[in-house]
Short mmCIF file of C-alpha atoms in Angstrom, two decimals:
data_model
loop_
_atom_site.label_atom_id
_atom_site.label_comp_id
_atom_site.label_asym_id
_atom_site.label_seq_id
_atom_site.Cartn_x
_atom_site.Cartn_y
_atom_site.Cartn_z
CA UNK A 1 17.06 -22.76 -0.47
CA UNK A 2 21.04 -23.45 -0.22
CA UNK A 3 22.59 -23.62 3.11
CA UNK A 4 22.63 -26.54 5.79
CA UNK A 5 18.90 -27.84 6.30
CA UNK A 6 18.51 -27.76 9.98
CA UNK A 7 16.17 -29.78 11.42
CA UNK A 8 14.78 -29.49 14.72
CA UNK A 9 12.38 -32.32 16.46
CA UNK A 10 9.73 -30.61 18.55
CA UNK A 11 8.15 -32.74 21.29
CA UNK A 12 5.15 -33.09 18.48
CA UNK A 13 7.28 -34.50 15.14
CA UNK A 14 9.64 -32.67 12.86
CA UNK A 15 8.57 -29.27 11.09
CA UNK A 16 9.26 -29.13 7.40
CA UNK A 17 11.47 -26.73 5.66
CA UNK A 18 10.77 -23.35 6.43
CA UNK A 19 8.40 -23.99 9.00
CA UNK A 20 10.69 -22.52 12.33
CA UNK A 21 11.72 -19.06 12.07
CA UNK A 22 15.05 -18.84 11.46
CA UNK A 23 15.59 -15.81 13.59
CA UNK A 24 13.83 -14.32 16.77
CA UNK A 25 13.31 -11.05 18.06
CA UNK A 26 16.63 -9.32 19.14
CA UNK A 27 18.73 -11.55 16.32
CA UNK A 28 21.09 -9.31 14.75
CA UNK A 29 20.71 -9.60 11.29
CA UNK A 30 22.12 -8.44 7.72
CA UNK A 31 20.21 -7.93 4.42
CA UNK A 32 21.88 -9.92 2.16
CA UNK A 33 23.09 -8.11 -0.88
CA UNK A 34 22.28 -9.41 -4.41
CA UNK A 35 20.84 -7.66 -7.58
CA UNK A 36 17.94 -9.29 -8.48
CA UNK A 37 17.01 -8.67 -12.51
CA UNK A 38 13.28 -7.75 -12.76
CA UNK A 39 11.68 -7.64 -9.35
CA UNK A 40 12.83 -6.85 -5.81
CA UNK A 41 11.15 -6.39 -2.91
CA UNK A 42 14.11 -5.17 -0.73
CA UNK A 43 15.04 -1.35 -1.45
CA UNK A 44 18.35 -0.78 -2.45
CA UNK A 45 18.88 1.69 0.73
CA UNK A 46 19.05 -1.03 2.99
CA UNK A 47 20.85 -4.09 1.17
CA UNK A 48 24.02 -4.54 3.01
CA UNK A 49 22.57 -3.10 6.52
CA UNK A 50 22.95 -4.42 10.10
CA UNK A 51 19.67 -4.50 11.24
CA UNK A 52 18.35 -6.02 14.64
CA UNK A 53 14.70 -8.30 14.61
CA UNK A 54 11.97 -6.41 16.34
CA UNK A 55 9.45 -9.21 15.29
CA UNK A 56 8.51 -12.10 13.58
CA UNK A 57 5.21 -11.76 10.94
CA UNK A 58 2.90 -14.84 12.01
CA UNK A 59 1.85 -16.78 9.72
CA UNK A 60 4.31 -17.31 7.10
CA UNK A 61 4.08 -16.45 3.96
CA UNK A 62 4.62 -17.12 0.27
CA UNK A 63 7.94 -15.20 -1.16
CA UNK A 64 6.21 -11.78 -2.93
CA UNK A 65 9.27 -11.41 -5.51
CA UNK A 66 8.12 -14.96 -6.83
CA UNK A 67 4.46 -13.65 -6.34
CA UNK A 68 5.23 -11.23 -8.74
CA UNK A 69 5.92 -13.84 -11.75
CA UNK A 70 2.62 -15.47 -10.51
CA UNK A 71 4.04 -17.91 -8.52
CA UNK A 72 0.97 -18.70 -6.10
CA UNK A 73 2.16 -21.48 -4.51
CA UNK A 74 5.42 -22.71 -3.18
CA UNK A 75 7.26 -23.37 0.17
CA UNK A 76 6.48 -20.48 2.65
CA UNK A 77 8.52 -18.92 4.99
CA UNK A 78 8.82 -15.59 7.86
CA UNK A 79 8.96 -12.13 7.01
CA UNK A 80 10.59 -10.24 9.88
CA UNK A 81 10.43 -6.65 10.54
CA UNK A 82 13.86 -5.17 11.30
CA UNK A 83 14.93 -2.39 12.81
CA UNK A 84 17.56 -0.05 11.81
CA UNK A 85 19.07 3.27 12.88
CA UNK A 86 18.33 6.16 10.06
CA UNK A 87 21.92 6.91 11.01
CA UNK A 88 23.22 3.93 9.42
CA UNK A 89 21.46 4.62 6.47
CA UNK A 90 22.05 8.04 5.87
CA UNK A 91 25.54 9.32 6.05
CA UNK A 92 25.28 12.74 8.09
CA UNK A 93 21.39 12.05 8.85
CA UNK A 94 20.29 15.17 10.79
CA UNK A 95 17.67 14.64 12.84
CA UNK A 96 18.13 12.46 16.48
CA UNK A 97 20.19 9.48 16.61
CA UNK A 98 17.21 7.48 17.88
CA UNK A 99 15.41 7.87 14.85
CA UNK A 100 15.01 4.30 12.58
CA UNK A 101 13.36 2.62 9.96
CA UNK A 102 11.40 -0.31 10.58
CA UNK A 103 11.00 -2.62 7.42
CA UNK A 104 9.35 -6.08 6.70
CA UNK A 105 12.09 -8.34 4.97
CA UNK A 106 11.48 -11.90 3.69
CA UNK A 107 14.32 -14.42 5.36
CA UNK A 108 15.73 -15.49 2.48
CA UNK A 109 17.38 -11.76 2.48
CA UNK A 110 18.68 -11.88 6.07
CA UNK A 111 22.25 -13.55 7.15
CA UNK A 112 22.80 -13.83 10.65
CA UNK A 113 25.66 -11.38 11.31
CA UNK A 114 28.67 -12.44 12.04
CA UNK B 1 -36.55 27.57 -22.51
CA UNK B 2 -35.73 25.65 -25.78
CA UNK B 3 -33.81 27.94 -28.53
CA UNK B 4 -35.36 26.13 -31.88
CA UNK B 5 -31.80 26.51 -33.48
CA UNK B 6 -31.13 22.97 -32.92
CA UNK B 7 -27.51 23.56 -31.40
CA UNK B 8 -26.95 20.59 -29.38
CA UNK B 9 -26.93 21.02 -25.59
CA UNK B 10 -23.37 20.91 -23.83
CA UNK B 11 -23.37 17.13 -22.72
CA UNK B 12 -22.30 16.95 -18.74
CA UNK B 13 -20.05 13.96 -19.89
CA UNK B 14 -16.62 14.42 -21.51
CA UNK B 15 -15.84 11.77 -23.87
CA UNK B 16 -14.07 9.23 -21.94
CA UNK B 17 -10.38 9.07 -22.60
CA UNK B 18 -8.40 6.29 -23.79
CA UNK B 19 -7.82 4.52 -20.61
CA UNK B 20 -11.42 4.57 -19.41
CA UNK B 21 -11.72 3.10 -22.41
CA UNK B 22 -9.87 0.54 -22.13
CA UNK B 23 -10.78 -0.18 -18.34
CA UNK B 24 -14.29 -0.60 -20.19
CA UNK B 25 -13.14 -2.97 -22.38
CA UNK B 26 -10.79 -5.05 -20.42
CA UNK B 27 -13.99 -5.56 -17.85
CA UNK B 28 -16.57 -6.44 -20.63
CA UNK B 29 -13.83 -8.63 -22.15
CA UNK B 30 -13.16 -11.04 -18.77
CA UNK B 31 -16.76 -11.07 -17.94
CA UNK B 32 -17.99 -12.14 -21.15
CA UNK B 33 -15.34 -14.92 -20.69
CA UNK B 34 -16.49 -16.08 -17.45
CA UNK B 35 -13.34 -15.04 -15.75
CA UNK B 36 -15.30 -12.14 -13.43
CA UNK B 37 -19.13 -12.56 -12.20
CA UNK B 38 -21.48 -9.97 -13.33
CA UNK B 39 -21.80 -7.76 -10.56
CA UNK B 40 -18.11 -8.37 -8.92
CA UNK B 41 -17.36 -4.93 -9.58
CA UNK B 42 -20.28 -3.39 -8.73
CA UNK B 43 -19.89 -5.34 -5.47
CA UNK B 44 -15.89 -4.33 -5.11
CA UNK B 45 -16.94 -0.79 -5.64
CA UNK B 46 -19.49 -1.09 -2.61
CA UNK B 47 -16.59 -2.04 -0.06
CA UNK B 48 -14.33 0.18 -1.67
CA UNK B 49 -16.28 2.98 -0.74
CA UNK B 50 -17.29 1.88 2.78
CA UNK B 51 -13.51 1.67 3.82
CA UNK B 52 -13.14 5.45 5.02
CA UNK B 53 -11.04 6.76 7.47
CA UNK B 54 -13.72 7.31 10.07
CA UNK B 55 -13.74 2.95 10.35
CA UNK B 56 -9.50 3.93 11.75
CA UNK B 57 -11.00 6.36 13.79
CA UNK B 58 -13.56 4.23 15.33
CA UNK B 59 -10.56 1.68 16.20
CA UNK B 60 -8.34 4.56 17.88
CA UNK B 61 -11.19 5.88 19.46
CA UNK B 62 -11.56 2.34 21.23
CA UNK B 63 -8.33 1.72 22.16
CA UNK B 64 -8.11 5.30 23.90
CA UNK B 65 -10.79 4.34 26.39
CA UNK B 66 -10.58 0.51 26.95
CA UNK B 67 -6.91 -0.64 27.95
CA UNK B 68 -7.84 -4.20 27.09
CA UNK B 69 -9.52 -3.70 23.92
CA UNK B 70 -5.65 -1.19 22.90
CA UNK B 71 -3.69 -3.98 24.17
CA UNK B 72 -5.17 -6.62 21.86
CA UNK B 73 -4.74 -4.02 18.92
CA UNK B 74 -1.19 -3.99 19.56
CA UNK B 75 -0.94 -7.28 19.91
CA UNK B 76 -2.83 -8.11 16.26
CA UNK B 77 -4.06 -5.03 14.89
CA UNK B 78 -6.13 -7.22 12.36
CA UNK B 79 -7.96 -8.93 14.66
CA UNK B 80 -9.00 -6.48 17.54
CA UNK B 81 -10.24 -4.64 14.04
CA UNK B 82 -12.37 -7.48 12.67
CA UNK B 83 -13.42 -7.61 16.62
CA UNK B 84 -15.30 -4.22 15.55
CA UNK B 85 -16.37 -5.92 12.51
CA UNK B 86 -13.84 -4.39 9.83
CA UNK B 87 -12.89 -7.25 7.74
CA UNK B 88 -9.57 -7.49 6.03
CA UNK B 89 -10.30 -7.97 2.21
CA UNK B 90 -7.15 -7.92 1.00
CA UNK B 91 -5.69 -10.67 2.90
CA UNK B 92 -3.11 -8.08 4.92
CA UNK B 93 -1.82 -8.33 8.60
CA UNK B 94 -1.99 -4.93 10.21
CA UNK B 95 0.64 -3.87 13.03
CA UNK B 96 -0.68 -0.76 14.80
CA UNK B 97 1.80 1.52 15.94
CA UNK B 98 1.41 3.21 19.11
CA UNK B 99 2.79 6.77 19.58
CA UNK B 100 4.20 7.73 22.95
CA UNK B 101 5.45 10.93 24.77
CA UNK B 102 8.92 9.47 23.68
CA UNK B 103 7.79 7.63 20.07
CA UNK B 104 6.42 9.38 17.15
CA UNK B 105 5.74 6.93 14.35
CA UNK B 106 4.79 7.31 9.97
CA UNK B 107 4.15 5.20 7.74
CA UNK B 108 5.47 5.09 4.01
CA UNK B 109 5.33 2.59 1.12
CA UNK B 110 8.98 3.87 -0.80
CA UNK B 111 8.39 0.97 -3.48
CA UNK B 112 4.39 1.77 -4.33
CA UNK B 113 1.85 1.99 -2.31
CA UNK B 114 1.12 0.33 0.71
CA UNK B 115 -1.26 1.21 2.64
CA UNK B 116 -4.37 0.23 5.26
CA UNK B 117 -7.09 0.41 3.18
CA UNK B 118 -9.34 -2.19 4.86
CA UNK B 119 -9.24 0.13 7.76
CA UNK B 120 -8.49 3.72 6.15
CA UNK B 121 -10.04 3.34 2.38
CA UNK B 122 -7.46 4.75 -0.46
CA UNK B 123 -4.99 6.44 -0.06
CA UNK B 124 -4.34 10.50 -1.14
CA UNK B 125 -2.26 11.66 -3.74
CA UNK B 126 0.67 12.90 -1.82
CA UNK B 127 1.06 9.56 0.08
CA UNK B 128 1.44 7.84 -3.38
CA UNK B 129 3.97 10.47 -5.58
CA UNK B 130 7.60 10.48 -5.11
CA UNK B 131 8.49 13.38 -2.81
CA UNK B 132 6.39 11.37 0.35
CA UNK B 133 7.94 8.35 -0.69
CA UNK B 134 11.53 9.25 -1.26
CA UNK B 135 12.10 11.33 1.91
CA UNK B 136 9.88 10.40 4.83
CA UNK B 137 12.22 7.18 5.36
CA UNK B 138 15.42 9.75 5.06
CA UNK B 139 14.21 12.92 6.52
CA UNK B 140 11.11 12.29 8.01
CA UNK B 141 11.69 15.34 10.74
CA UNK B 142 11.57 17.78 7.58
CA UNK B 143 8.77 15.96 5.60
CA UNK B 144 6.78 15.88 9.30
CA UNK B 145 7.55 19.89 9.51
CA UNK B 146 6.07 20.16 5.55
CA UNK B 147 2.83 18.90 7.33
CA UNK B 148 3.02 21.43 10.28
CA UNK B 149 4.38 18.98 12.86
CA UNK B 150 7.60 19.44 14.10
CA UNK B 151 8.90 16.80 16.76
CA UNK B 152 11.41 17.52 19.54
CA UNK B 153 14.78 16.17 19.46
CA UNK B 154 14.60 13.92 22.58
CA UNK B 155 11.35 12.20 20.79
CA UNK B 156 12.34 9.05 18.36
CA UNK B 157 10.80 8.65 15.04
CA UNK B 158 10.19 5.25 13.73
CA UNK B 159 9.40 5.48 10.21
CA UNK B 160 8.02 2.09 8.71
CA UNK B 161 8.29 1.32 5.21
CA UNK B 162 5.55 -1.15 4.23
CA UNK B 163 7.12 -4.12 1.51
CA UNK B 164 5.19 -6.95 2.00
CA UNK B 165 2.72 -8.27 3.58
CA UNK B 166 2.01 -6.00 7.13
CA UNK B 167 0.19 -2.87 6.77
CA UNK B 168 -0.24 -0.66 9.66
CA UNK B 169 -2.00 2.04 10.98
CA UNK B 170 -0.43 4.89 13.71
CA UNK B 171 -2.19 5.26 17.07
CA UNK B 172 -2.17 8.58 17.89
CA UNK B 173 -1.39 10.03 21.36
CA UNK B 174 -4.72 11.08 22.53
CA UNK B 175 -4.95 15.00 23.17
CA UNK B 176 -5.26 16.71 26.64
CA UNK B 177 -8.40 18.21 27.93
CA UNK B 178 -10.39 14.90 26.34
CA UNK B 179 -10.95 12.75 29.61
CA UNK B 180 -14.63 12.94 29.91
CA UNK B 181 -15.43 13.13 26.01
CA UNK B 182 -17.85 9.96 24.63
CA UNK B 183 -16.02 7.56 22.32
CA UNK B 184 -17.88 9.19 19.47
CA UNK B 185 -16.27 12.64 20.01
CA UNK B 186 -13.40 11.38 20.27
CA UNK B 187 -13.61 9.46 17.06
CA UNK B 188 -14.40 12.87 15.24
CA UNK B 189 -11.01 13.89 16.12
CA UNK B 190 -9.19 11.39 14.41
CA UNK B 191 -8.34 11.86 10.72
CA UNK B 192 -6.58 10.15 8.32
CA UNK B 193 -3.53 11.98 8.11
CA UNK B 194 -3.06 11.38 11.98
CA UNK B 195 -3.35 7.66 11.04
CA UNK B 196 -0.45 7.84 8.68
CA UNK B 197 1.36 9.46 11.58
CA UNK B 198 2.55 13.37 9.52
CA UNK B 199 0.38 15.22 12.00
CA UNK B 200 -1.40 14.85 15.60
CA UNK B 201 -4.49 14.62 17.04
CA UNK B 202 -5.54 17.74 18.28
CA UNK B 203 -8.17 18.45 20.63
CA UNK B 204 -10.66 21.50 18.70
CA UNK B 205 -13.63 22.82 20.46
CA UNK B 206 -16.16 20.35 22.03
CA UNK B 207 -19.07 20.08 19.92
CA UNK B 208 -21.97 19.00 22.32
CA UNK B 209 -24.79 16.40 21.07
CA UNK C 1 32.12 -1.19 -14.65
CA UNK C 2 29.19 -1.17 -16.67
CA UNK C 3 27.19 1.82 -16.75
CA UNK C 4 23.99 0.70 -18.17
CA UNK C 5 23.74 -1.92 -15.14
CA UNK C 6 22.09 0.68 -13.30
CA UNK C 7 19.44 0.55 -15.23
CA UNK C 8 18.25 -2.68 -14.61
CA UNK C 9 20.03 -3.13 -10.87
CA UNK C 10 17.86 -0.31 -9.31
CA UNK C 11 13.99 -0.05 -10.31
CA UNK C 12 12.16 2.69 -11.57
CA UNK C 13 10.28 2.54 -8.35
CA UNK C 14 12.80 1.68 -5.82
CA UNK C 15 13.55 5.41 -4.72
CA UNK C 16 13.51 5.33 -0.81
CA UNK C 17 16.15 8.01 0.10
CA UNK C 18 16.29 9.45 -3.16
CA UNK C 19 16.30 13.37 -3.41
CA UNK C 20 12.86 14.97 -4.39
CA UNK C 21 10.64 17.88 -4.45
CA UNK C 22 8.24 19.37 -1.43
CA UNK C 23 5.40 17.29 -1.07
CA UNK C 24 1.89 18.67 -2.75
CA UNK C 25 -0.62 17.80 -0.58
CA UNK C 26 -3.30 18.40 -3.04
CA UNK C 27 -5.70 15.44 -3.51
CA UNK C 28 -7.95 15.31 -6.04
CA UNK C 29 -11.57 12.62 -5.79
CA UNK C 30 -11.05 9.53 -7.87
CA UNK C 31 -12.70 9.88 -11.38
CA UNK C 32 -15.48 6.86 -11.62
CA UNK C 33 -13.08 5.02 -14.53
CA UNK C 34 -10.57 4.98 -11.59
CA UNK C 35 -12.46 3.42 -8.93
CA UNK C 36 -13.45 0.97 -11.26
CA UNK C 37 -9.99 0.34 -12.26
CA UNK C 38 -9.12 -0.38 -8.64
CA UNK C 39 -12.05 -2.52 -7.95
CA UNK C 40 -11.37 -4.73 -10.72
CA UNK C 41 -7.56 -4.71 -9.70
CA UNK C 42 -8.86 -6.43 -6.30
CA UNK C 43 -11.25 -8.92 -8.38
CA UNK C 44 -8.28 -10.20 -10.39
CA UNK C 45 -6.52 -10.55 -7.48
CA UNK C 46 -9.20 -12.50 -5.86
CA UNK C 47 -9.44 -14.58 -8.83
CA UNK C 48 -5.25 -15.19 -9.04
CA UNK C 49 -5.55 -13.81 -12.69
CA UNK C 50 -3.66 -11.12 -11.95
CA UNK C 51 -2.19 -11.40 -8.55
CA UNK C 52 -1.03 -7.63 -6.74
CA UNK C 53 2.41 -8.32 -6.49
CA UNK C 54 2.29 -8.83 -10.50
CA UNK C 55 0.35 -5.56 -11.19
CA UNK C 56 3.40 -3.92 -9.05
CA UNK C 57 5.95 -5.78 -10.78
CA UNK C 58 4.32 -5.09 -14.26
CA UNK C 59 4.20 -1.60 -12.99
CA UNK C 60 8.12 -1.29 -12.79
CA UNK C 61 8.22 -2.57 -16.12
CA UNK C 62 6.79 0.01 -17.63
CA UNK C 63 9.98 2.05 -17.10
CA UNK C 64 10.87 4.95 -16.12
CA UNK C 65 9.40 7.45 -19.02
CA UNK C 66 5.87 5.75 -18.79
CA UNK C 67 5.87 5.73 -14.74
CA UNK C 68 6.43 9.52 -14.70
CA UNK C 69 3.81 10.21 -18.21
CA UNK C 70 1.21 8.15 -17.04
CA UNK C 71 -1.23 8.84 -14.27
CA UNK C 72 -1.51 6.04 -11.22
CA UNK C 73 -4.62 4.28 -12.85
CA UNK C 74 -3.63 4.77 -16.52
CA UNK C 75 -0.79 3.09 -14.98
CA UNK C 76 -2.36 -0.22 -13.52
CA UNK C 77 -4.92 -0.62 -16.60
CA UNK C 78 -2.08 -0.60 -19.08
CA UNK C 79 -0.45 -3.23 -16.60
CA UNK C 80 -3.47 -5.08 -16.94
CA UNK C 81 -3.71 -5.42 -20.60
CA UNK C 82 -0.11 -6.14 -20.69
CA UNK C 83 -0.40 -8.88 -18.33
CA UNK C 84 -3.40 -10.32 -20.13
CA UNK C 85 -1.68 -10.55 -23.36
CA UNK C 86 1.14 -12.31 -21.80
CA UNK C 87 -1.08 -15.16 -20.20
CA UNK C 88 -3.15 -15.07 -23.78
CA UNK C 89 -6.32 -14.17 -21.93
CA UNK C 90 -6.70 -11.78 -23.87
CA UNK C 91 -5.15 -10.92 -27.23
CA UNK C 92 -4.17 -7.12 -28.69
CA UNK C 93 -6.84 -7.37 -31.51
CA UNK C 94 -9.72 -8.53 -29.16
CA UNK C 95 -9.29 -6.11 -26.76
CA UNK C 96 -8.46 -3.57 -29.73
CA UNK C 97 -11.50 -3.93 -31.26
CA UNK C 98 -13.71 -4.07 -28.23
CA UNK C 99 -12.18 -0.45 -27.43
CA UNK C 100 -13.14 0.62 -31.02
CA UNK C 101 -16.53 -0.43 -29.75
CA UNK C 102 -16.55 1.31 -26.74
CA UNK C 103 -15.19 4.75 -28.00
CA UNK C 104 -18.18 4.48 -30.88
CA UNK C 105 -20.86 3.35 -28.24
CA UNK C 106 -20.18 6.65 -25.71
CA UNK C 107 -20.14 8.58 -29.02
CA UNK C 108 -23.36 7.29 -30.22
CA UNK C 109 -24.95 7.88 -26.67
CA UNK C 110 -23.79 11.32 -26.28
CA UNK C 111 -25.34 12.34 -29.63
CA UNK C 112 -28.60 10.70 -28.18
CA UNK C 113 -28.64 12.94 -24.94
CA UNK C 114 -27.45 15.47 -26.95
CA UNK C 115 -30.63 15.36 -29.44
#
């Protein structure tokens, strides 16, 4: 993983890499956007999207675009499912403004946003 | 009667075509190797076919008449099911997603096929092909009115695309008229395709034990 | 700008929000060759030969004229024999041959019920 290692001590010891979510529920988020040759796991229709946290997926787990080389092992982290408007997805989107997509996305494709 | 003309009777078997064929072999192949037990299929094939929609409809049944029981499902949805004894084979969380007089909710896999089999068996044809797949996350209101159900404009929609490793199952609003009906009845009610959340549960006529 | 990019950028399989037909609800009951085909799908997946995210991402390699010619479980068993090959547990010949035996087996018993 690139990007500053921050480590937190707990009352209870220091968790390893990956081990605290990096984001919690009502983060506002954006999928990262990168075109990944031979498998993906985050549609094109929402790489680039603001999306807000809704919740995060206990336990973590393994990353499934490595999964799908065969990679069974390897350092494990959150999945979060986001939440985001279908009017931000769909330019002139026709049905009510409330209406979203909620999606599962691993957190090495979120960025806080800024 | 026999005819003595010797024409061979019409076999009930078609030949199998190429890619039973090579299921066949693939599966003879690994267990001659070791790699797969004897019998792992044969044992695969048994759960496959007791995951059925009517477990789902047990679980929804359940959580429309005991509050506690419907808050722990939406708290884990995988383990207020394996409470009722539905275990999760394929290693999936489940998020059950509770419909509301302001929330309707569907559930889509746009990259394959997702879906809660531990709790709802395989899924149909439709749920699997492109059309489903391509427009219920950008016009789920029309797909919803292909199926007969058309939602009001003050009621949200949540679609939720399954990618990884959550699978969920819709909990449907629980019809009118059903207050004094065992959790059995109600059960019969439920079907699959309210579980995936493109129509409702609707209340038929009563049908008295 | 590279036109051909596209190709490879977007999967075969990635079509969330893509424009498509009406949804046919027509089902149709799985064919005994197909259930068997999923069963053994979840038994290499319990074994980690052949994990499901693989089968999914061997599925997308199959491309986009294969996806749309093959059915959903001609799909997956081609994925499997692909997949095979490529961690040698099986090789094209072996698995070959053993379908030449197959073929000539159902054959053989046919013409017995037939008799």
């Amino acid at each position: 993983m690139t990007g500053k290692i921050e480590t937190q001590a707990g009352p209870l010891g220091v968790p390893a890499d990956g081990e605290t979510p990096r984001f919690q529920i009502g983060d506002r988020v954006t999928i990262s956007v990168r075109y990944p040759v031979g498998h993906y796991r985050v549609p094109h229709y929402i790489r680039g999207k603001k999306a807000v946290v809704e919740a995060v997926i206990k336990p973590r787990a393994l990353n499934n675009e490595d999964e799908g080389f065969g990679r069974n092992a390897g350092q494990k982290r959150h999945y979060y499912r986001v939440a985001i408007p279908l009017t931000d997805l769909w330019p002139g989107y026709a049905g009510s403004a409330t209406d979203g997509l909620r999606i599962e996305v691993f957190e090495n494709w979120l960025e806080r946003t800024q | 009667m026999h005819s003595h003309d010797h024409t061979p009777i019409t076999v009930p078997d078609s030949a199998p075509g190429y890619y039973e064929v090579m299921e066949t072999a693939i599966r003879e192949l690994l267990t001659e190797k070791g790699l797969i037990q004897p019998g792992e299929i044969r044992r695969q094939l048994e759960v496959l076919d007791s995951r059925t929609p009517q477990l789902g409809a047990k679980v929804v049944a359940r959580a429309w008449v005991d509050m506690e029981f419907r808050a722990r499902l939406l708290e884990n949805g995988r383990t207020a099911c394996e409470e009722l004894g539905i275990t999760f084979y394929d290693d999936t969380q489940l998020i059950v997603l509770e419909n509301s007089p302001k929330v309707h909710n569907l559930i889509v896999c746009t990259l394959c096929s997702c879906y809660p089999r531990p709790v709802l068996g395989l899924p149909p044809d439709w749920y699997k092909q492109k059309p489903y797949r391509a427009r219920a996350v950008r016009e789920p209101r029309a797909v919803l009115a292909e199926f007969g159900t058309v939602i009001p404009d003050d009621v949200e929609i949540r679609v939720s695309d399954s990618t990884a490793i959550v699978r969920y199952l819709v909990l449907p609003l629980r019809p009118e008229g059903t207050e004094d009906w065992t959790e059995e009845e109600l059960a019969s009610l439920v079907t699959r395709d309210a579980m995936i959340g493109v129509i409702n549960v609707e209340a038929r006529e009563r049908i008295l034990q | 700008m590279t036109p051909s990019a596209e190709f490879v950028k977007k999967l075969p399989n990635d079509i969330g929000g893509a424009s498509a037909d009406r949804i046919d609800c027509r089902d149709h009951e799985l064919q005994p060759w197909e259930k068997r085909c999923h069963a053994l799908a979840d038994v290499l997946d319990y074994h980690k030969i052949l994990n499901t995210e693989e089968k999914r991402r061997g599925v997308a390699e199959l491309g986009t004229e294969l996806i749309g010619k093959l059915s959903y479980y001609e799909r997956w068993v081609t994925v499997f024999a692909n997949i095979l090959f490529q961690k040698q547990i099986l090789t094209p010949e072996e698995l070959a041959i053993r379908m030449g035996n197959v073929a000539a087996r159902h054959s053989r018993e046919a013409a017995e019920l037939a008799l």
